[in-house]
Amino acid sequence: MKKLVISILCLFFILCGCKENVTPSNVRVIAMKGPTAMGMVKMMDENDKGNITSNNYDFKIIAAIDEVTAKLMNGEADIAALPANVASTLYNNSNGAIRVIGINTLSVLYIVEKGEAINDIKDLEGKTIYASGKGATPEYALKYVLEKNGITAKIEFKSEQSECVGALLNDENGVALLPEPFVTTALMNDEDLRVALDLNDYYEDVVTGVVVARSEFIEENEAVIEDFLAHYEDSVKYVNEHIDAASALIEKYDIVKAAVAKKALPSCHIVLIKGIAMKEKLASYLSDLYNYNPKAVGGKLPLDDFYYGA
C-alpha cells in the first residue's frame, strides 16, 4: 500500500511538472522591415491564426534599426533580427546581454544605377553612392570593397532604404547600394534603372542579418528559444519554396507589395543557420570586419558564449 501511495505521488508530481513545462510563455519578437521579416511571415501568419499554441508570440515589424536595438536592450523585446555587426557591437557594449541564435540573411547587396556607366567595381571611382545602414553591414561591406579595390567614392547615407530609392530615382547620374527587396522596388519604379554590380562578386560570405535573444531570456527560457527556432525554420523553408503564397503574406504584413516580393525573394538569400555552422560562418565574417575596422564589431571579437547552441 505504501509503495502504491508513493507511486501515485510521484506520478502526481511528474504530471504537475509536465504541465508547468508546457505553460506557454509570452515572447516578444521584433523583425527588421526587409528580408528578415520576410522569412518570418509564415510563422507570423500561423501565430495569428492560432495554430501556434506552444508559446504566445507577439511580432512587430520595425524599419529603424535604432528603435529595434533600443527595445531589445531596455527589455521591451526578447528576440530580434539585427544586422550581424550590430549584434556583435551590442554584445560587446552590454557585457554579453545578448546572444546570437541564428543567421537569417546572407548577402543581399547590389549596386544599382541609372544608365550604363557602371560595369566594373573600378567604375565607382569618384561617384556618389546613396546607401543606408550607416554603422551596420551595408556601410562596412561597401567600404571594405571600395578600399580593397583602391576606389575613392563619396557615400551619402540615408536613414532608410526607401530614401535611397527616392534619391536614386531623382538623380540622373544616381548610384545606390541597395539590398533586396528594395532593388526590385527600384527597378519596378523606373525602367531606366538596372543592377550594375552584385557585391557578392567582390566580397563573398557576407552575413547581412542574424537573430538574437537577450541572454537573460535564453537562460530562463531555453525551451522557448528552441520552439521559436523550430517554427522559424519551418517559416523560412515555406517562404523559399512557396514564392507566390509567401509573397501574398509579405504584402499582408505590409513589408513590401506581393509583386515586389515575388521577384525579389529568389535573390534575398533568406536562411536559418544555427549551431556550429552559424558560429563558423559568422565568426569568419566578423573577423573580416574586425581586421578592417575594430569599431565595426564593437572594438573586439565576441567570445564563444555569443554563439548560442555552438
mmCIF file of N, CA, C and O in Angstrom, residues 31 35-47 52 59 104 227-243 245-247 249-250 253 255 265 270-272:
data_model
loop_
_atom_site.group_PDB
_atom_site.id
_atom_site.type_symbol
_atom_site.label_atom_id
_atom_site.label_comp_id
_atom_site.label_asym_id
_atom_site.label_seq_id
_atom_site.Cartn_x
_atom_site.Cartn_y
_atom_site.Cartn_z
ATOM 1 N N ALA A 31 11.175 42.167 -35.891
ATOM 2 C CA ALA A 31 11.867 41.898 -37.150
ATOM 3 C C ALA A 31 12.084 43.201 -37.894
ATOM 4 O O ALA A 31 11.214 44.069 -37.906
ATOM 5 N N PRO A 35 14.205 41.521 -45.680
ATOM 6 C CA PRO A 35 14.325 40.069 -45.793
ATOM 7 C C PRO A 35 14.145 39.311 -44.480
ATOM 8 O O PRO A 35 13.582 38.214 -44.477
ATOM 9 N N THR A 36 14.630 39.854 -43.351
ATOM 10 C CA THR A 36 14.481 39.135 -42.086
ATOM 11 C C THR A 36 13.020 38.986 -41.712
ATOM 12 O O THR A 36 12.586 37.933 -41.244
ATOM 13 N N ALA A 37 12.251 40.032 -41.922
ATOM 14 C CA ALA A 37 10.816 39.939 -41.652
ATOM 15 C C ALA A 37 10.138 39.034 -42.669
ATOM 16 O O ALA A 37 9.192 38.307 -42.340
ATOM 17 N N MET A 38 10.609 39.051 -43.903
ATOM 18 C CA MET A 38 10.019 38.218 -44.948
ATOM 19 C C MET A 38 10.133 36.742 -44.599
ATOM 20 O O MET A 38 9.224 35.953 -44.850
ATOM 21 N N GLY A 39 11.240 36.367 -44.000
ATOM 22 C CA GLY A 39 11.423 34.968 -43.626
ATOM 23 C C GLY A 39 10.519 34.514 -42.500
ATOM 24 O O GLY A 39 10.311 33.308 -42.299
ATOM 25 N N MET A 40 9.950 35.449 -41.748
ATOM 26 C CA MET A 40 9.113 35.117 -40.596
ATOM 27 C C MET A 40 7.622 35.087 -40.910
ATOM 28 O O MET A 40 6.814 34.723 -40.053
ATOM 29 N N VAL A 41 7.227 35.479 -42.121
ATOM 30 C CA VAL A 41 5.802 35.728 -42.357
ATOM 31 C C VAL A 41 4.917 34.497 -42.193
ATOM 32 O O VAL A 41 3.775 34.610 -41.737
ATOM 33 N N LYS A 42 5.414 33.327 -42.561
ATOM 34 C CA LYS A 42 4.598 32.128 -42.391
ATOM 35 C C LYS A 42 4.375 31.854 -40.912
ATOM 36 O O LYS A 42 3.254 31.494 -40.499
ATOM 37 N N MET A 43 5.406 32.019 -40.104
ATOM 38 C CA MET A 43 5.253 31.838 -38.656
ATOM 39 C C MET A 43 4.295 32.869 -38.079
ATOM 40 O O MET A 43 3.452 32.558 -37.244
ATOM 41 N N MET A 44 4.395 34.099 -38.547
ATOM 42 C CA MET A 44 3.502 35.155 -38.085
ATOM 43 C C MET A 44 2.052 34.831 -38.430
ATOM 44 O O MET A 44 1.143 35.007 -37.612
ATOM 45 N N ASP A 45 1.851 34.334 -39.648
ATOM 46 C CA ASP A 45 0.503 34.001 -40.091
ATOM 47 C C ASP A 45 -0.075 32.832 -39.292
ATOM 48 O O ASP A 45 -1.242 32.874 -38.864
ATOM 49 N N GLU A 46 0.733 31.806 -39.083
ATOM 50 C CA GLU A 46 0.276 30.667 -38.287
ATOM 51 C C GLU A 46 -0.030 31.091 -36.855
ATOM 52 O O GLU A 46 -0.989 30.621 -36.238
ATOM 53 N N ASN A 47 0.777 31.997 -36.337
ATOM 54 C CA ASN A 47 0.558 32.507 -34.978
ATOM 55 C C ASN A 47 -0.755 33.281 -34.906
ATOM 56 O O ASN A 47 -1.568 33.093 -33.983
ATOM 57 N N ILE A 52 -0.250 28.206 -33.634
ATOM 58 C CA ILE A 52 0.918 28.026 -32.769
ATOM 59 C C ILE A 52 0.464 28.271 -31.337
ATOM 60 O O ILE A 52 0.113 29.403 -30.969
ATOM 61 N N PHE A 59 4.596 39.613 -32.542
ATOM 62 C CA PHE A 59 5.531 40.090 -33.562
ATOM 63 C C PHE A 59 5.316 41.568 -33.864
ATOM 64 O O PHE A 59 4.179 42.031 -33.964
ATOM 65 N N ASN A 104 20.096 34.657 -40.379
ATOM 66 C CA ASN A 104 18.851 34.596 -41.149
ATOM 67 C C ASN A 104 18.934 35.217 -42.541
ATOM 68 O O ASN A 104 18.021 35.031 -43.345
ATOM 69 N N ASP A 227 11.777 26.269 -29.397
ATOM 70 C CA ASP A 227 10.462 26.288 -30.038
ATOM 71 C C ASP A 227 10.402 27.366 -31.116
ATOM 72 O O ASP A 227 9.921 27.125 -32.230
ATOM 73 N N PHE A 228 10.908 28.552 -30.787
ATOM 74 C CA PHE A 228 10.925 29.647 -31.762
ATOM 75 C C PHE A 228 11.733 29.260 -32.991
ATOM 76 O O PHE A 228 11.289 29.453 -34.132
ATOM 77 N N LEU A 229 12.918 28.693 -32.780
ATOM 78 C CA LEU A 229 13.780 28.332 -33.909
ATOM 79 C C LEU A 229 13.134 27.264 -34.785
ATOM 80 O O LEU A 229 13.269 27.292 -36.019
ATOM 81 N N ALA A 230 12.418 26.332 -34.177
ATOM 82 C CA ALA A 230 11.754 25.286 -34.956
ATOM 83 C C ALA A 230 10.668 25.880 -35.850
ATOM 84 O O ALA A 230 10.577 25.558 -37.038
ATOM 85 N N HIS A 231 9.848 26.769 -35.293
ATOM 86 C CA HIS A 231 8.799 27.415 -36.087
ATOM 87 C C HIS A 231 9.400 28.341 -37.151
ATOM 88 O O HIS A 231 8.904 28.415 -38.277
ATOM 89 N N TYR A 232 10.458 29.033 -36.771
ATOM 90 C CA TYR A 232 11.097 29.954 -37.701
ATOM 91 C C TYR A 232 11.725 29.197 -38.866
ATOM 92 O O TYR A 232 11.635 29.617 -40.030
ATOM 93 N N GLU A 233 12.346 28.069 -38.571
ATOM 94 C CA GLU A 233 12.951 27.257 -39.625
ATOM 95 C C GLU A 233 11.887 26.783 -40.611
ATOM 96 O O GLU A 233 12.098 26.811 -41.834
ATOM 97 N N ASP A 234 10.733 26.358 -40.096
ATOM 98 C CA ASP A 234 9.628 25.957 -40.970
ATOM 99 C C ASP A 234 9.168 27.127 -41.833
ATOM 100 O O ASP A 234 8.839 26.959 -43.014
ATOM 101 N N SER A 235 9.140 28.313 -41.232
ATOM 102 C CA SER A 235 8.700 29.505 -41.950
ATOM 103 C C SER A 235 9.661 29.849 -43.080
ATOM 104 O O SER A 235 9.239 30.139 -44.208
ATOM 105 N N VAL A 236 10.946 29.812 -42.794
ATOM 106 C CA VAL A 236 11.961 30.113 -43.809
ATOM 107 C C VAL A 236 11.860 29.124 -44.977
ATOM 108 O O VAL A 236 11.911 29.521 -46.150
ATOM 109 N N LYS A 237 11.696 27.854 -44.662
ATOM 110 C CA LYS A 237 11.572 26.837 -45.698
ATOM 111 C C LYS A 237 10.337 27.099 -46.559
ATOM 112 O O LYS A 237 10.399 27.025 -47.790
ATOM 113 N N TYR A 238 9.233 27.435 -45.926
ATOM 114 C CA TYR A 238 7.994 27.702 -46.649
ATOM 115 C C TYR A 238 8.163 28.901 -47.581
ATOM 116 O O TYR A 238 7.757 28.854 -48.755
ATOM 117 N N VAL A 239 8.751 29.970 -47.067
ATOM 118 C CA VAL A 239 8.923 31.190 -47.854
ATOM 119 C C VAL A 239 9.787 30.934 -49.090
ATOM 120 O O VAL A 239 9.504 31.433 -50.181
ATOM 121 N N ASN A 240 10.835 30.145 -48.933
ATOM 122 C CA ASN A 240 11.725 29.861 -50.062
ATOM 123 C C ASN A 240 11.114 28.899 -51.072
ATOM 124 O O ASN A 240 11.464 28.929 -52.256
ATOM 125 N N GLU A 241 10.200 28.045 -50.616
ATOM 126 C CA GLU A 241 9.641 27.021 -51.506
ATOM 127 C C GLU A 241 8.280 27.389 -52.079
ATOM 128 O O GLU A 241 7.829 26.753 -53.037
ATOM 129 N N HIS A 242 7.596 28.367 -51.501
ATOM 130 C CA HIS A 242 6.260 28.759 -51.956
ATOM 131 C C HIS A 242 6.233 30.266 -52.210
ATOM 132 O O HIS A 242 5.658 31.034 -51.437
ATOM 133 N N ILE A 243 6.900 30.671 -53.277
ATOM 134 C CA ILE A 243 7.122 32.086 -53.558
ATOM 135 C C ILE A 243 5.809 32.870 -53.659
ATOM 136 O O ILE A 243 5.659 33.942 -53.063
ATOM 137 N N ALA A 245 2.650 32.170 -52.560
ATOM 138 C CA ALA A 245 1.906 32.242 -51.296
ATOM 139 C C ALA A 245 2.646 33.105 -50.280
ATOM 140 O O ALA A 245 2.036 33.901 -49.556
ATOM 141 N N ALA A 246 3.963 32.960 -50.232
ATOM 142 C CA ALA A 246 4.756 33.761 -49.300
ATOM 143 C C ALA A 246 4.685 35.240 -49.660
ATOM 144 O O ALA A 246 4.621 36.102 -48.773
ATOM 145 N N SER A 247 4.681 35.538 -50.939
ATOM 146 C CA SER A 247 4.601 36.937 -51.382
ATOM 147 C C SER A 247 3.298 37.583 -50.934
ATOM 148 O O SER A 247 3.263 38.752 -50.541
ATOM 149 N N LEU A 249 1.640 36.793 -48.261
ATOM 150 C CA LEU A 249 1.782 37.037 -46.820
ATOM 151 C C LEU A 249 2.675 38.246 -46.551
ATOM 152 O O LEU A 249 2.418 39.024 -45.635
ATOM 153 N N ILE A 250 3.702 38.406 -47.359
ATOM 154 C CA ILE A 250 4.609 39.542 -47.198
ATOM 155 C C ILE A 250 3.855 40.854 -47.408
ATOM 156 O O ILE A 250 4.072 41.832 -46.691
ATOM 157 N N TYR A 253 1.484 41.570 -44.368
ATOM 158 C CA TYR A 253 2.130 42.159 -43.203
ATOM 159 C C TYR A 253 2.851 43.472 -43.519
ATOM 160 O O TYR A 253 3.686 43.936 -42.747
ATOM 161 N N ILE A 255 5.129 44.514 -45.546
ATOM 162 C CA ILE A 255 6.587 44.576 -45.681
ATOM 163 C C ILE A 255 6.934 45.164 -47.043
ATOM 164 O O ILE A 255 7.584 46.203 -47.127
ATOM 165 N N LEU A 265 12.322 37.629 -53.850
ATOM 166 C CA LEU A 265 12.611 36.515 -52.945
ATOM 167 C C LEU A 265 13.754 35.602 -53.410
ATOM 168 O O LEU A 265 14.600 35.219 -52.591
ATOM 169 N N ILE A 270 17.402 34.269 -47.974
ATOM 170 C CA ILE A 270 16.825 34.065 -46.645
ATOM 171 C C ILE A 270 17.168 32.648 -46.180
ATOM 172 O O ILE A 270 16.914 31.674 -46.888
ATOM 173 N N VAL A 271 17.727 32.532 -44.987
ATOM 174 C CA VAL A 271 18.178 31.241 -44.453
ATOM 175 C C VAL A 271 17.878 31.187 -42.954
ATOM 176 O O VAL A 271 17.442 32.168 -42.355
ATOM 177 N N LEU A 272 18.121 30.043 -42.374
ATOM 178 C CA LEU A 272 18.264 29.944 -40.925
ATOM 179 C C LEU A 272 19.388 28.955 -40.666
ATOM 180 O O LEU A 272 19.228 27.748 -40.851
#
